[in-house]
XYZ file of N, CA and C in Angstrom:
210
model
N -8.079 -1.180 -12.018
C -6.992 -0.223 -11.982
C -6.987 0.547 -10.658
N -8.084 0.534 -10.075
C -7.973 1.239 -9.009
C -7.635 0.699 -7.973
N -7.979 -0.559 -7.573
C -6.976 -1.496 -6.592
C -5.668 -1.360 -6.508
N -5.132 -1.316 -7.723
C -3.993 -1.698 -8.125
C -3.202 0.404 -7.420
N -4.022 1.507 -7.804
C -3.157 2.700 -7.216
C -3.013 2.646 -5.933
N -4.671 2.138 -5.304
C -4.954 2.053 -3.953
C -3.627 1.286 -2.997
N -3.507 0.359 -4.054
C -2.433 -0.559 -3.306
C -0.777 -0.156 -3.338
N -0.637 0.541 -4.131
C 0.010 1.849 -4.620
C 0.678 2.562 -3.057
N -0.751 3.422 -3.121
C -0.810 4.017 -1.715
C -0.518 3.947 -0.522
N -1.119 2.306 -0.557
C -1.363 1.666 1.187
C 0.406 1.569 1.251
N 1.264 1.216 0.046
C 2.751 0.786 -0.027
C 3.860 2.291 0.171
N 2.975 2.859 -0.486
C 3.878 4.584 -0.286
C 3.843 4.850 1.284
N 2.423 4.952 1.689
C 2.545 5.391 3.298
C 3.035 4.930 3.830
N 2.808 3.019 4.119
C 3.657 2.410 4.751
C 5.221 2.690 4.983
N 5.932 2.876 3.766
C 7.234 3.445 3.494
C 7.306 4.928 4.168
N 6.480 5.458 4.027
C 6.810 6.742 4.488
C 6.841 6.693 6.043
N 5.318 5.975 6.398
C 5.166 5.873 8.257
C 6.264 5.630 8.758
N 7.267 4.159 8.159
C 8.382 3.540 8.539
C 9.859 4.159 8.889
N 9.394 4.959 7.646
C 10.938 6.264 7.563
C 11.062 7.384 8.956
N 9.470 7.582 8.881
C 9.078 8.448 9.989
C 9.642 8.162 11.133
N 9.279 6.963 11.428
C 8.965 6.690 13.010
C 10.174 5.495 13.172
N 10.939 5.594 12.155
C 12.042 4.824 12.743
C 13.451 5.768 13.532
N 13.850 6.819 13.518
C 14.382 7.357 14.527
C 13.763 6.810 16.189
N 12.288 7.264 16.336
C 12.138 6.759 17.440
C 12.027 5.679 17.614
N 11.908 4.313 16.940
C 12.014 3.125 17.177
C 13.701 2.699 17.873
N 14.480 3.526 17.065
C 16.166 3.365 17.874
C 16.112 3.702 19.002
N 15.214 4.819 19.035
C 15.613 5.231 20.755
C 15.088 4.293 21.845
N 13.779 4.076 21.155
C 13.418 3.106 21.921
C 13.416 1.890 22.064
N 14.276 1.319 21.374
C 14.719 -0.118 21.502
C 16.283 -0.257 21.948
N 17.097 1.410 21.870
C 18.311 1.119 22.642
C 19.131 1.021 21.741
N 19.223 -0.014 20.661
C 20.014 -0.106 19.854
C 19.759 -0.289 17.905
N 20.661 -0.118 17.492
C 20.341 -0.102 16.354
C 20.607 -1.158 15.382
N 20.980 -2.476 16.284
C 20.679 -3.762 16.085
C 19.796 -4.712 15.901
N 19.078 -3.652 17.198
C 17.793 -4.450 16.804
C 16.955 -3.908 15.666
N 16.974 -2.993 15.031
C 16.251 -2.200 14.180
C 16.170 -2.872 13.075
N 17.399 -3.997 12.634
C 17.165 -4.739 11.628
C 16.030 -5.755 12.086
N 15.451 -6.114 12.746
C 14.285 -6.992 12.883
C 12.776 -6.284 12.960
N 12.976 -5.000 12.910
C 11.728 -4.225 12.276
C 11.662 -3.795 11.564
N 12.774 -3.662 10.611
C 13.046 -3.086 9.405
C 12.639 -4.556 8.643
N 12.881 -5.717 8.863
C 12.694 -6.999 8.340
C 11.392 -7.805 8.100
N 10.853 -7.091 9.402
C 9.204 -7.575 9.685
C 8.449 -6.808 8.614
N 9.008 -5.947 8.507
C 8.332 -4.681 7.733
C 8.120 -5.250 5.821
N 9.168 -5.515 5.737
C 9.068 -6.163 4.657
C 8.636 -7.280 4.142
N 8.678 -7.981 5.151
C 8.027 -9.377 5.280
C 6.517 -9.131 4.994
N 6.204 -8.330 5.572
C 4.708 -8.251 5.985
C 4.238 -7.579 4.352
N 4.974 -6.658 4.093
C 5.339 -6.298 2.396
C 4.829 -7.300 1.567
N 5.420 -7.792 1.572
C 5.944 -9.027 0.783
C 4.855 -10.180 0.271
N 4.259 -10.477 1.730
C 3.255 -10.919 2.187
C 2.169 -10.393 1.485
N 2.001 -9.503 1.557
C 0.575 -8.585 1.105
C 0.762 -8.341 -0.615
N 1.514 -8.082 -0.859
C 1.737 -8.091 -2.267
C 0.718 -8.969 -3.144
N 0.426 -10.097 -3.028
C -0.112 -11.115 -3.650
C -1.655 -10.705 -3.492
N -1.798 -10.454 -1.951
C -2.951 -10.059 -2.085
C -3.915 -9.077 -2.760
N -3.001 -8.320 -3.029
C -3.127 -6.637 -3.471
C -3.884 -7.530 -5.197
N -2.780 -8.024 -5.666
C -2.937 -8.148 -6.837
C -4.051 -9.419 -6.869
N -4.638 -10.088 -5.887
C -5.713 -11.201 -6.284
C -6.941 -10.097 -6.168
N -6.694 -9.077 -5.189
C -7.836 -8.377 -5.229
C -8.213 -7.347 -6.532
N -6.959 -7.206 -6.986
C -7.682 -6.641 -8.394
C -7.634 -7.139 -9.591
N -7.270 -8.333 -9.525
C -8.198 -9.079 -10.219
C -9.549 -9.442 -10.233
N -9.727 -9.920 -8.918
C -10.636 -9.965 -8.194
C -12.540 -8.863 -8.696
N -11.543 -7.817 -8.507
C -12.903 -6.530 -8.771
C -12.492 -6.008 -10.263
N -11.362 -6.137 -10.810
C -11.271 -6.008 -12.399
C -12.511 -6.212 -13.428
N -12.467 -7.991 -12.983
C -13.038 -8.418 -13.438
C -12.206 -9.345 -14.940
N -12.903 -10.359 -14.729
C -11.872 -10.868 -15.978
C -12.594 -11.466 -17.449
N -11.701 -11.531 -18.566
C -12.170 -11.724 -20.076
C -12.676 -13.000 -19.603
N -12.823 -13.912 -20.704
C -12.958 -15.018 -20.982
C -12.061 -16.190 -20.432
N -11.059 -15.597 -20.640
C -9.656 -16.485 -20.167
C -9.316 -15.885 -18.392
N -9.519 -15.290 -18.305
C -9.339 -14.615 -16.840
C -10.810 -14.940 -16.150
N -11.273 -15.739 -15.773
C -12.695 -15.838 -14.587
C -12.433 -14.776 -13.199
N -13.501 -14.044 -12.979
C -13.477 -13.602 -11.968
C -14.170 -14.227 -10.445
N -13.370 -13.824 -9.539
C -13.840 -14.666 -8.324
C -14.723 -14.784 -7.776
């Protein structure tokens, strides 16, 4: 369960860092065209990690009988 808030977390900040610091990402990329390709990566990379989040707590869960742990 605790993987699982942790991972929680790592997903809240991320969201939050992103919100943050995307004003200055416009300025500094000029336009706000390009912003959809870091706004995209961002999620990707999301997305990506997701799976992991959840093999890892399984992972340290620990599992029944029917669930083997790794």
């Amino acid at each position: 369960m605790r993987v699982l808030q942790l991972g929680m977390l790592v997903a809240a900040f991320d969201q939050t860092a992103l919100g943050v610091a995307l004003p200055n990402l416009v300025a500094d990329l000029g336009s706000v065209h390009d912003l959809v390709w870091v706004v995209g990566v961002n999620l990707l990379a999301a997305t990506v990690s997701a799976p992991l989040w959840g093999s890892s707590a399984t992972c340290t869960a620990g599992g029944g009988p029917s669930r083997p742990t790794c």
